[in-house]
Every structure is written in C-alpha cells, then in structure tokens.
XYZ file of C-alpha atoms in Angstrom:
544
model
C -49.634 -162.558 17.940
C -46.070 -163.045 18.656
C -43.016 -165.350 18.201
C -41.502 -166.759 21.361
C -38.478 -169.491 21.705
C -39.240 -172.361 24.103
C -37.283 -174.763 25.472
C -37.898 -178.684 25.852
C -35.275 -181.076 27.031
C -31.730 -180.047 24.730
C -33.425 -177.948 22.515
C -35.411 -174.806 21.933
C -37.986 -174.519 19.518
C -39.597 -171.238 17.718
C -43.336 -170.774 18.113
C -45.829 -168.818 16.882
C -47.961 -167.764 19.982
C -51.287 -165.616 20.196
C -52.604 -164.080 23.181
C -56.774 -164.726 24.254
C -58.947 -163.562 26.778
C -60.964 -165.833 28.472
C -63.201 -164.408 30.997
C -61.331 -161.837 33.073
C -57.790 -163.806 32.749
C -55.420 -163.744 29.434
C -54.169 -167.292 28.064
C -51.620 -167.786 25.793
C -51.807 -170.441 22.623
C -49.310 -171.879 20.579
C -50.421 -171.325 16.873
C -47.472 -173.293 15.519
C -44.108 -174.574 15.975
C -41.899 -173.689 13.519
C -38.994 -176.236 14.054
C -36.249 -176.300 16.685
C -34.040 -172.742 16.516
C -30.704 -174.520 15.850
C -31.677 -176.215 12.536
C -33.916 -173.004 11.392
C -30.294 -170.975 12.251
C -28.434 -173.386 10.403
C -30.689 -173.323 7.030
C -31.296 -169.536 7.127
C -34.906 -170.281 7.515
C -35.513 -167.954 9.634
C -34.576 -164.950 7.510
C -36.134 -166.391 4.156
C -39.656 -166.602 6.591
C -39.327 -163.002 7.392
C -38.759 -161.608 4.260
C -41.987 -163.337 2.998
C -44.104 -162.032 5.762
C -42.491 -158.561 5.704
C -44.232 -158.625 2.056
C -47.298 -158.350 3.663
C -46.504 -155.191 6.210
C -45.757 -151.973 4.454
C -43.937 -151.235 8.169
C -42.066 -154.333 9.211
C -37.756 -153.677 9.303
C -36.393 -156.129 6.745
C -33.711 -158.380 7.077
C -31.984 -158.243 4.062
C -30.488 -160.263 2.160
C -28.499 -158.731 -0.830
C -30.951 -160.444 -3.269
C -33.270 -157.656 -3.353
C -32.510 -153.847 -4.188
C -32.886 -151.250 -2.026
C -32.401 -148.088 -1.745
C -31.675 -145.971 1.000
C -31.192 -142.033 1.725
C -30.739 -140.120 5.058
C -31.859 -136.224 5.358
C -31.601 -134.071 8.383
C -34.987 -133.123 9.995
C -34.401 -130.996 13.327
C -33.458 -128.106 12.148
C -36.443 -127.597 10.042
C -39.104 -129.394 12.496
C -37.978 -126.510 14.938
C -37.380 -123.494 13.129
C -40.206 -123.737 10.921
C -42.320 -124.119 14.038
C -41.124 -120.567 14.926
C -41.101 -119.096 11.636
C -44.857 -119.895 11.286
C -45.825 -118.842 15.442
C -44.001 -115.586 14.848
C -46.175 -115.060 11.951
C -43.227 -114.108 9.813
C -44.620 -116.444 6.943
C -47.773 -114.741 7.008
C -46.757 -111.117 6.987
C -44.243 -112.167 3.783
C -47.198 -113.486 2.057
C -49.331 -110.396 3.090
C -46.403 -108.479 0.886
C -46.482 -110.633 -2.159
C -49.772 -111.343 -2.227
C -50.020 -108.502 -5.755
C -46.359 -109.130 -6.891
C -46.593 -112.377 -9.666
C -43.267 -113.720 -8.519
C -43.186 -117.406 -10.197
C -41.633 -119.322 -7.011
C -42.862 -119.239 -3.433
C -40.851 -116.188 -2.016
C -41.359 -117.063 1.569
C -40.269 -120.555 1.065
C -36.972 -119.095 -0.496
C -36.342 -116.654 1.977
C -36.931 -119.482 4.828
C -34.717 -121.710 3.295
C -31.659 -118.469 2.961
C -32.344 -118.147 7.278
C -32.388 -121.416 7.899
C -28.934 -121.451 6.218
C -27.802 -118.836 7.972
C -28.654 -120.641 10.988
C -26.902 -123.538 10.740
C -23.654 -123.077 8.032
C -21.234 -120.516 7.139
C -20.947 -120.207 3.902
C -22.197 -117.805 0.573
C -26.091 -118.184 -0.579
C -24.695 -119.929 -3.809
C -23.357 -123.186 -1.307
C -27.279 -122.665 0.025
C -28.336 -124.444 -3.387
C -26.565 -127.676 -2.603
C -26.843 -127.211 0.833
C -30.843 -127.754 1.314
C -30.520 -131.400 -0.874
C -29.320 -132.736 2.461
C -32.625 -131.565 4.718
C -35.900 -132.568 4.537
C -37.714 -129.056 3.834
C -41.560 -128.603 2.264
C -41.600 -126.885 -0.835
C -38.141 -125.664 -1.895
C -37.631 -128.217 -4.233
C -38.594 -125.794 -7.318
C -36.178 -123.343 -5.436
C -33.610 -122.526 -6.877
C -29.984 -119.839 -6.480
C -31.700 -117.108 -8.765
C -35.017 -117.563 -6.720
C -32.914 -116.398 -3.761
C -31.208 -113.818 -5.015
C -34.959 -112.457 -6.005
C -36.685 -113.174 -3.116
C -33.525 -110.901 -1.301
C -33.857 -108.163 -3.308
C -37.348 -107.893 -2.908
C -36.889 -107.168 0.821
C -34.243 -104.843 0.200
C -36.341 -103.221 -2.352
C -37.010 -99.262 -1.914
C -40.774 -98.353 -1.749
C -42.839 -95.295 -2.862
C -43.520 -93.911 0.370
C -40.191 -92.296 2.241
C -41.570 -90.529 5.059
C -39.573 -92.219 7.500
C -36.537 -92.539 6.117
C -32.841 -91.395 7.567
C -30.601 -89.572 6.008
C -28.414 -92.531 5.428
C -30.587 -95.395 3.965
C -34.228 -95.452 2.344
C -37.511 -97.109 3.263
C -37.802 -100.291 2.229
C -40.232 -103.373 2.363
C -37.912 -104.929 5.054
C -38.990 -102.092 7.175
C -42.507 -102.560 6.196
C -41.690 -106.217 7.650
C -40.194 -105.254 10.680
C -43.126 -102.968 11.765
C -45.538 -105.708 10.809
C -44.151 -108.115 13.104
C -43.867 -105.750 16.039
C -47.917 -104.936 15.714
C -48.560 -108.468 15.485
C -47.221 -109.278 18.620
C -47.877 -105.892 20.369
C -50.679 -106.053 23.497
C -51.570 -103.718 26.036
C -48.183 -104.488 28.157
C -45.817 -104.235 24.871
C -43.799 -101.212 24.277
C -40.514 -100.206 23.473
C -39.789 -98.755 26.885
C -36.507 -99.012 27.091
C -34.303 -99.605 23.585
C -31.045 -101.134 23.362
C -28.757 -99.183 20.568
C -25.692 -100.221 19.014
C -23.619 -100.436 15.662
C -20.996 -102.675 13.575
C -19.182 -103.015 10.383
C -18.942 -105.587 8.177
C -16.711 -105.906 5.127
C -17.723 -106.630 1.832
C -15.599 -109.313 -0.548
C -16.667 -107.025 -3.746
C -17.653 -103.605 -4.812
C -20.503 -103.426 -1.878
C -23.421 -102.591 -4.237
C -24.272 -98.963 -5.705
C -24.324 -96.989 -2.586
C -23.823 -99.176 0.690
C -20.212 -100.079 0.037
C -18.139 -97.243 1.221
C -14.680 -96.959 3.195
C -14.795 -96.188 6.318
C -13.963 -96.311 10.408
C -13.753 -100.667 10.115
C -14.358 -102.233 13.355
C -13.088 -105.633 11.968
C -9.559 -103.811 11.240
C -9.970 -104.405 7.328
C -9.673 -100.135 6.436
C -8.235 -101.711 2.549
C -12.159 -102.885 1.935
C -15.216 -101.308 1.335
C -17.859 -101.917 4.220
C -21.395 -100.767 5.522
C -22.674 -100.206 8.778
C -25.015 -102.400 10.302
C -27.135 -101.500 13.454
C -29.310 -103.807 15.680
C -32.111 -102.561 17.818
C -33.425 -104.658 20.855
C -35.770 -104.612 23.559
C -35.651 -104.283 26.954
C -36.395 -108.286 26.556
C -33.598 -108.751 24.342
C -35.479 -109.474 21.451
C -34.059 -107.901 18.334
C -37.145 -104.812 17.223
C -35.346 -103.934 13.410
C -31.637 -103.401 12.223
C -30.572 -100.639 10.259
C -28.195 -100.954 7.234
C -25.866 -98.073 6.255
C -23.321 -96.889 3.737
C -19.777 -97.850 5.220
C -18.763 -94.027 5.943
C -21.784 -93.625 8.164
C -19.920 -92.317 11.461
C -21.718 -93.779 14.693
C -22.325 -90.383 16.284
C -24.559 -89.099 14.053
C -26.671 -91.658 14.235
C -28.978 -92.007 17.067
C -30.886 -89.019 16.604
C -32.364 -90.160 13.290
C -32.903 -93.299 14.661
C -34.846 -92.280 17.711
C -36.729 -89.793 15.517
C -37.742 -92.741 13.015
C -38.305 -95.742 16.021
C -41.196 -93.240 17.423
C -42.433 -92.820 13.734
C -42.902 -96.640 12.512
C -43.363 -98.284 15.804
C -45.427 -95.581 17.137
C -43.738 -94.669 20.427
C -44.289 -91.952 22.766
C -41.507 -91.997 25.720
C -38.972 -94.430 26.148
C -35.376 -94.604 27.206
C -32.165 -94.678 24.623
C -29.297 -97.416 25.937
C -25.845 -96.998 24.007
C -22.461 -97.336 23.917
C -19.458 -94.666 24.614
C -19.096 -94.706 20.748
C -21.927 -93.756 19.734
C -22.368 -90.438 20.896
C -21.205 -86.717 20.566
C -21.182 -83.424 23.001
C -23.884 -82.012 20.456
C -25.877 -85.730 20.400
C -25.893 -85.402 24.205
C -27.428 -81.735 24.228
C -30.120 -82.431 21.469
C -31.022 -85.656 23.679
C -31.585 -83.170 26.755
C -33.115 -80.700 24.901
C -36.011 -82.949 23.310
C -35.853 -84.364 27.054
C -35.198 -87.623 26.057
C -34.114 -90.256 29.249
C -30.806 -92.143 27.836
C -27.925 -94.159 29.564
C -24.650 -93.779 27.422
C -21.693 -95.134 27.894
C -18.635 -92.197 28.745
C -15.219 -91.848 27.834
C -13.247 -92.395 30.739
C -10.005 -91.894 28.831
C -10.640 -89.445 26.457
C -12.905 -86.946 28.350
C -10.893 -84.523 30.860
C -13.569 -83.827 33.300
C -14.368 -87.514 33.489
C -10.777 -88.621 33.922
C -9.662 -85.901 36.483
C -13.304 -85.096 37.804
C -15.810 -87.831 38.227
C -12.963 -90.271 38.603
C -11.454 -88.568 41.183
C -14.105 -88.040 43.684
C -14.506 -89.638 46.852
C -17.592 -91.979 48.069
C -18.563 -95.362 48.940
C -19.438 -97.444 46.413
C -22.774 -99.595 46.924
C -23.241 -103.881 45.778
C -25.385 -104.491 42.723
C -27.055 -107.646 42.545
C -29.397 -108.504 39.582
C -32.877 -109.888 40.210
C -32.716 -113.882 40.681
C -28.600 -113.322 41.899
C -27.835 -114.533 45.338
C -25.982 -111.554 47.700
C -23.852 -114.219 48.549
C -21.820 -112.995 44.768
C -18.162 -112.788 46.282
C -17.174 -110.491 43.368
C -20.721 -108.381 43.041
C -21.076 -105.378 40.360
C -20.455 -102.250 42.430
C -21.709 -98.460 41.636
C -21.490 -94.466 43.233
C -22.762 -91.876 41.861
C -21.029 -89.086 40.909
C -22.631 -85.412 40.064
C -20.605 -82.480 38.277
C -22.393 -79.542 38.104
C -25.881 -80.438 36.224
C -24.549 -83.968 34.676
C -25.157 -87.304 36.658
C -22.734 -89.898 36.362
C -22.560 -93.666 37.729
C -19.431 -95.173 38.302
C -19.406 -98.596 37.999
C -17.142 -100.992 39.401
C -16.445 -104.767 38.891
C -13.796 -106.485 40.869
C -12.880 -109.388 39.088
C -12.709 -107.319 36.025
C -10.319 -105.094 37.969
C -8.356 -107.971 39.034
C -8.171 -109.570 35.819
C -6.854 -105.772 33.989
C -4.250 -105.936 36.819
C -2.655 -108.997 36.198
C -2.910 -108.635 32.298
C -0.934 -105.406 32.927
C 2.082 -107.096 35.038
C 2.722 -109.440 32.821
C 2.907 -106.658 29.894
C 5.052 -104.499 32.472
C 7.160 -108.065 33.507
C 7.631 -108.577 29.234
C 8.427 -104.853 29.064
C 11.079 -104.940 31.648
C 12.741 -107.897 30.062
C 12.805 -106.705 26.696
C 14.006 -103.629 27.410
C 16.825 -104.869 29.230
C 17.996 -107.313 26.268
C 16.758 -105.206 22.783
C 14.874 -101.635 23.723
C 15.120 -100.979 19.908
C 12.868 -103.948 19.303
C 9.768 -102.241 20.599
C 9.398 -99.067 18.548
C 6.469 -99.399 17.083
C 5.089 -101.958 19.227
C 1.560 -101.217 20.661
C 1.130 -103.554 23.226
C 4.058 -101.717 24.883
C 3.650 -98.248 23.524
C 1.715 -96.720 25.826
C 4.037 -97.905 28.902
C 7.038 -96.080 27.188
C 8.513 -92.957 27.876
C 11.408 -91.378 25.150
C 14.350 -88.941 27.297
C 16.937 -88.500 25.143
C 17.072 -91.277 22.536
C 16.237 -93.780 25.524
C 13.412 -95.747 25.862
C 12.825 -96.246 29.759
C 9.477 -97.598 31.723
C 6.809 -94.778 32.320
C 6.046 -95.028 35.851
C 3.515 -92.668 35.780
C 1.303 -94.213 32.694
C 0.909 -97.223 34.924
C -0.179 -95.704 38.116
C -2.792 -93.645 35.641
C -3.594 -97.132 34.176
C -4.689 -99.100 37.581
C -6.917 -95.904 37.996
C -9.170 -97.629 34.931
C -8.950 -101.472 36.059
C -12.598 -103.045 36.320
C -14.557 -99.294 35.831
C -16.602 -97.922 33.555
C -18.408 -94.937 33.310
C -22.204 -94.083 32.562
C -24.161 -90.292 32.011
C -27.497 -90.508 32.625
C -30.689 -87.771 32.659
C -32.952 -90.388 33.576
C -34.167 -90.709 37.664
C -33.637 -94.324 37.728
C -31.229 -95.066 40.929
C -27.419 -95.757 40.322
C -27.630 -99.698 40.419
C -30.895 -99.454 38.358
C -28.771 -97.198 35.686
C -25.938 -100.026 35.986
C -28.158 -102.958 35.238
C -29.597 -101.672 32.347
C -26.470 -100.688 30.761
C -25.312 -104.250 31.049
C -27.803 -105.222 29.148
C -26.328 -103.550 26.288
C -24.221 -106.725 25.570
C -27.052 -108.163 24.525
C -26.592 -106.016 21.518
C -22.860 -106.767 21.565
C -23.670 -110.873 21.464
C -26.525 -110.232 18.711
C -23.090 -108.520 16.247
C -20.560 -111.550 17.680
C -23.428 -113.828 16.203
C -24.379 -111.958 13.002
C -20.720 -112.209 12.851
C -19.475 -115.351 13.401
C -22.443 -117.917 14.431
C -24.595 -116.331 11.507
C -21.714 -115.666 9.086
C -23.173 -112.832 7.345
C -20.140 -112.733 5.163
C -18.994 -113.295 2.795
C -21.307 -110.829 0.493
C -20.499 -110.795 -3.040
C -23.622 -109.295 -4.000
C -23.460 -106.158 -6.192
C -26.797 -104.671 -5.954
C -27.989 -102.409 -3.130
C -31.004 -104.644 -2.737
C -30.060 -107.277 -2.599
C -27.395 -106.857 -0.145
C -30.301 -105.108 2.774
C -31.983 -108.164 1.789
C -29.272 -110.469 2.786
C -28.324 -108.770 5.453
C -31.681 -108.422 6.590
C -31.766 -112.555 6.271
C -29.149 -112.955 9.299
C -31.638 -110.774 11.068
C -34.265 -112.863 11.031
C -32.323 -115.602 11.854
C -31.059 -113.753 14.927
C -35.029 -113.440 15.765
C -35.895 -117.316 15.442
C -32.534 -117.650 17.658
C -33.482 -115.388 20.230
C -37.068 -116.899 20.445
C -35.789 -120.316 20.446
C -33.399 -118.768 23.526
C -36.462 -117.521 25.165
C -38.512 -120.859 25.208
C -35.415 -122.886 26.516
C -35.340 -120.155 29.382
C -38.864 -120.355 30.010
C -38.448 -123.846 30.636
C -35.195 -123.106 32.954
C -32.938 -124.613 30.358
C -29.851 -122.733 28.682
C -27.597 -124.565 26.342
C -25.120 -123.894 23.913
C -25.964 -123.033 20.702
C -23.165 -125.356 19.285
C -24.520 -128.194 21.069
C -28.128 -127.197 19.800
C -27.095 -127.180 16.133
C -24.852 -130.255 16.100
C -28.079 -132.642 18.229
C -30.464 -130.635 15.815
C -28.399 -131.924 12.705
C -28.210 -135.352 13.971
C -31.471 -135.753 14.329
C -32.349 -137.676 10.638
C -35.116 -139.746 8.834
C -33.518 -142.276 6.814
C -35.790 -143.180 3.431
C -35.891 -147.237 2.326
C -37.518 -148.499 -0.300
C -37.357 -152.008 -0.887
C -39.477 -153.713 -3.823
C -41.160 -150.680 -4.437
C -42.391 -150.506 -0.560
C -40.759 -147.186 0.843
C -40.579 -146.488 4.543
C -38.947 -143.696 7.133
C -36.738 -144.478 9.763
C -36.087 -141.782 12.469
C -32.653 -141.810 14.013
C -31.905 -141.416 17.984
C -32.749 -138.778 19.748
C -29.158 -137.116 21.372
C -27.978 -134.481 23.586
C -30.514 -131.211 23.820
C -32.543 -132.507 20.989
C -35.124 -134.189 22.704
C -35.799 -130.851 25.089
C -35.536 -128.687 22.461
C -38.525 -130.170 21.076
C -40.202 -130.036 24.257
C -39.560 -126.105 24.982
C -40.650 -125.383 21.492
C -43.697 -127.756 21.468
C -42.653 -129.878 18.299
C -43.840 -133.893 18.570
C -40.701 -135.616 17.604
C -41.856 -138.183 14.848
C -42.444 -141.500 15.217
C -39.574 -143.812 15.057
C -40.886 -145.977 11.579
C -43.788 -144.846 9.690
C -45.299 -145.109 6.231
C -44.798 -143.119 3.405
C-alpha cells in the first residue's frame, strides 16, 4: 500500500493505492482519494494525516511540527563498529579476561582498557580528556567507567609479577608481557615464527617526575635533554606486525640493548634461530662480536661517518653496483635501489645506493653552500655557532672561508648507506630487508604523533608501562586494520580513515515516548573499510 498523486483535467489528486495479484499479472486499486493536492497543501492536511498515522509505526520519519517534543542526540559509531571487531578477532579481549579472571576488580577492566586504545586511536589528548571524550561514541559497557577505572585497569598491566625469569636488566616482568606472549601463541601455526625481527628504539619525554624508576635523563631523541624521559622499544615481524615493546628507564643507552633483548625474545616467544634487523645506533664493536660469537645472523645498520675503515675502506672500493627491485615493483623503476658488496678482511658489507636520494642530498647541499657563500660575503661573523653551516667552515687565521674539501667528502655520502651483515642472504636480499626497518621507524612517528602517547603525567611506574603499553595495542589494531585494507588491494590514509570513521553517526529521536535510530551517510573510505574488515554497516532507521 502506497500513496500516489494523479492527475485529472487541472488538478492532481492524492490517493491511497494498494497493489493485488490477480492470476499471474499485478493490478493496482485506488483505496481512497484523499482530496486534490493543492487544497490538502494549502490546509496543512497533509502533515496533520501523517503525524496521526506515524502514531501507529514505531519506524515511520516524522514530520514535525513543533507541537510535539522531541528529543534528539547524535553519537559516533565507526570507530567502535570497527575496532571492536578487531579487538575481539585478535582475541585481545579474551586473553585480558583470562588475566582477571581471580583479581575482584569492581569495573570491567577490558572494557576500560578498550575504551583508553580506542582513544588513543582517534584523539590526542591525556586519559583524563578520555572521560568526556567516550560521552560522544556509542560504546557497550563503559558507561560505569569511569577516570580512576582507567588509571587501574593501566596499572594492572604495568604491574610487576612474581615470576622474573625473563627479565632484562633494565625493566621487570610484568603482566603486559604475560599479554604479549599470549597473543603471539594464539595466533602462532605451523608457518608462524619470528624469523626475521625488526629492532629499534625511541624516547619519549615525560610532562612530570616520570614515575619511581622509568623517568631518568638521558640521550633525548626529541631534543628535550631539560626533561626526564624513558626509552621505548618496538619489536616487529618480518610482516610488520608489532610482536611486544619494551619500556626502559630514560638513561638506558641503545647499545646495550639488543643482547638482552634477543636473549629474552628466544625465552618468552620460544625461538630457536632467527635474524636481528637494526639500526646504526643501536649497536657497539663488543655488541657486534658477542652477536658473531653466539652465531647469531643480523643486518645492522654502519656508521659511514664515524667508522674509519668504513669511510676510507668500504667506501672507497671499486665495483659495479647491481638494481634492486622489490617483489610486485616493475624494472621499469627509473630511480631503482642499487647495492655492491663490499668485503674487508672477514666482515661483509653492502653498500647501498639510492639515486633520487642522492640527488635530493645534492641539491639540499647547494643551496646550503649558495646561502653560505652569500652570507659570508655580507656578515661571516653571523654564522659562528650556526650548525647548518658549521660543518662547511674552515677557521685560518681569524677568517672564516668555505671548506672545499668538507664538501667534496660530503657528495661521497649523498643517497648511500651502509649495512654489515654475517648472514648468507645475497646483497639485494640484505638491502630489502633492511628497508624494512622503517617499518619500525613509522610504528615510533605514530606512537608519536598519530597515537600521541604524550603527554604522561602519571607518577607511578605502573601505571606509566601500562599506558604506554595502551598506544601499543593501538598500534596492533592499526596495523591489522592496515593489513585487511591491503589484502583487499586498498591503502588509504589514516587521516582520511579516522575523519569518514568519525562521521559515520546514529542519531537517537524520541518523539512521544517512541525512540528511533537514524544512521547517517556513508562517506569517503568508510563504506570499504567496513567491507575489508567484515563489519555490516547498520541499517539506515531501525527500532530501539
């Protein structure tokens, strides 16, 4: 049954219409007519006879009139339709309730912490803003939540446990690392392993104290020496998918490091051979020999500045250098990744080469040497103590004058860098796998600035691992979320994903005591976000 306007002669007329089957064809017939549509118009008939019948349809859209009151709320529901989605097929709501299951906590823990991710996800901002935040989504069962219930629920993962086998010499065990492991066995098979393990480290200031032990002064990578600061690592797989971080006082020097951490990865994940991946900064002459000697296969990044035989040496030889393309990467690459390799007495290097790095280093240095020249022509005093033009300045005699020489040294660096292997992998092999260390590099640029980790103000040890440890598991429903969109051949930015995600909304009206939900548009990636991840979008009205 259905309305219809027809028209006869001058005028159109509203009817009520039903359609019948008679034998195999379908006939229409005309119920009632209402009256002709200009008069109904004119009297407001038409909106006073749907308001009556919407009184009998707990669904129908009301036309309203201003006589009635109604109420009407909007609250975000992407963000949590996916990401809960993926909380729950990682089985990370599980294991948390596997290790709370004999603790009498008086709020739902894993609701808590999944509401403190989530946040991270999607805001910068402290965990006190999280409290107001969440009033604006639709998420089950954090209503009773509340800013205390986070803190808790974040210093219970951050909480030291009785049994310290595996710890390092820098941090304790606790139940965040009984987490981690739990969620590696549960989605470990006969083809899973930790073959090949990506390696890195960052710094990250605190706004306060930095707890009991974790906030000490050290090397800071984000150039803030005048705060106190820990050190963060980030372990991933040779799929990119991000195995455990490690959380360290802030005078934890990098180098001395990735032993303990190799020793412990065999130890929880229970590991037998697998290759180390890390950067130039994170190892030592005497980390390199203990590697060889326990005959374990690495790829580290060298110091091509720093290191004599590598600057005069490995540098310095002759040889061909040979195209790198990675798998899926047409040869038809006019700037392709290029690598030799390079052997001093019993130590392999690669030498890797990328041309429109090179290119790009060139130019940035003429237009340093162009400013140079110019300044130094006008105000040479001007530039003590500048270091953008330092190094390109030579001192005879009270005279500041253009070192010639630092430059040509300089061009011998554009576009190269320089790898030390043990491993029998082949040079463009070596190569490949080294670039995959920015994955590591992209997880710390979004703990750092998509996540926001900071600010901290916590002042408990605890609770801090646990917060950090929060922006790690948002990294993980990230990085999954990254793998189903690739799966699918899609790649978008994450911007783009969080502002469709947030747009997506179900808008609450209750009018005469009838409420009903109202889904807003579908925009942008939304739509095959839901798709990759396997999430039914709701329907567009429906009941409450």
């Amino acid at each position: 049954m259905f309305a219809r306007v027809k028209k006869s002669g001058k005028h159109q007329y509203l009817q009520v219409v039903e359609n019948r089957r008679e034998g195999k064809k379908t006939v229409q017939r005309v119920i009632s007519t209402i009256g002709r549509m200009d008069q109904l118009t004119a009297k407001g008939d038409i909106e006073t006879l749907v308001r009556s019948l919407a009184r009998f349809s707990a669904k129908a859209l009301l036309v309203l009139s201003g006589k009635s009151e109604v109420s009407a709320r909007a609250k975000k529901i992407g963000p949590v339709l996916i990401f809960d989605r993926l909380w729950k097929e990682l089985g990370i709501d599980t294991v948390i309730r596997s290790l709370v299951s004999e603790r009498k906590f008086q709020f739902n823990v894993e609701r808590a912490l999944f509401l403190t991710v989530l946040h991270r996800l999607f805001v910068s901002g402290s965990d006190r803003f999280c409290d107001k935040w969440h009033r604006d989504y639709v998420i089950n069962g954090v209503d009773d939540v509340s800013l205390h219930h986070l803190y808790r629920a974040m210093a219970f993962l951050g909480e030291e446990i009785e049994d310290q086998k595996d710890k390092t010499p820098f941090a304790p065990r606790c139940i965040k690392d009984v987490m981690e492991e739990k969620l590696f066995l549960r989605h470990r098979d006969l083809f899973t392993g930790l073959d090949l393990v990506f390696f890195d480290t960052t710094s990250i200031y605190f706004e306060g104290e930095g707890g009991e032990r974790l906030g000490e002064r050290g090397h800071s990578k984000d150039h803030r020496s005048d705060l106190k600061q820990m050190v963060v690592g980030a372990i991933l797989d040779d799929r990119g998918k991000p195995v455990c971080c490690e959380i360290w006082p802030g005078n934890t020097a990098d180098v001395t490091t990735l032993i303990p951490v190799i020793d412990r990865l065999r130890n929880r994940f229970h590991i037998g051979r697998f290759c180390i991946v890390a950067d130039r900064g994170m190892v030592s002459n005497k980390t390199i020999g203990e590697l060889d000697e326990r005959n374990i296969p690495y790829i580290l990044g060298a110091r091509m500045r720093k290191v004599k035989k590598i600057r005069e040496e490995v540098l310095s030889r002759g040889g061909r250098y040979q195209e790198v393309y990675p798998e899926g990467i047409s040869s038809k690459d006019p700037s392709p990744l290029k690598v030799k390799e390079v052997e001093v007495g019993k130590d392999r290097y690669i030498v890797c080469l990328n041309p429109r790095q090179a290119r790009k280093d060139a130019a940035d240095r003429h237009l340093i040497i162009d400013a140079l020249k110019e300044k130094l022509a006008k105000n040479p005093k001007a530039l003590i103590g500048n270091k953008g033009f330092r190094k390109y300045l030579k001192m005879e005699r009270e005279h500041l004058s253009l070192n010639q020489k630092k430059v040509e040294e300089e061009a011998r660096f554009d576009g190269k860098w320089v790898l030390k292997t043990n491993t029998d992998l082949s040079a463009s092999q070596v190569a490949l796998k080294y670039k995959e260390l920015w994955q590591v590099e992209q997880v710390f640029r979004d703990v750092k600035s998509v996540l926001e980790t900071r600010p901290i103000f916590h002042k408990r040890d605890e609770t801090i691992r646990g917060h950090v440890f929060c922006s790690f598991l948002a990294l993980v429903l990230r990085k999954e979320l990254d793998r189903r969109l690739e799966q699918t051949g899609l790649s978008f930015e994450w911007k783009d994903i969080k502002q469709d995600l947030k747009a997506l909304q179900e808008i609450l009206i209750e009018d005469q005591g009838k409420p009903l939900a109202i889904r807003s548009e579908c925009k942008g990636t939304c739509g095959k976000v839901f798709q990759a991840v396997g999430v039914a979008l709701p329907p567009t009205i429906r009941e409450l």
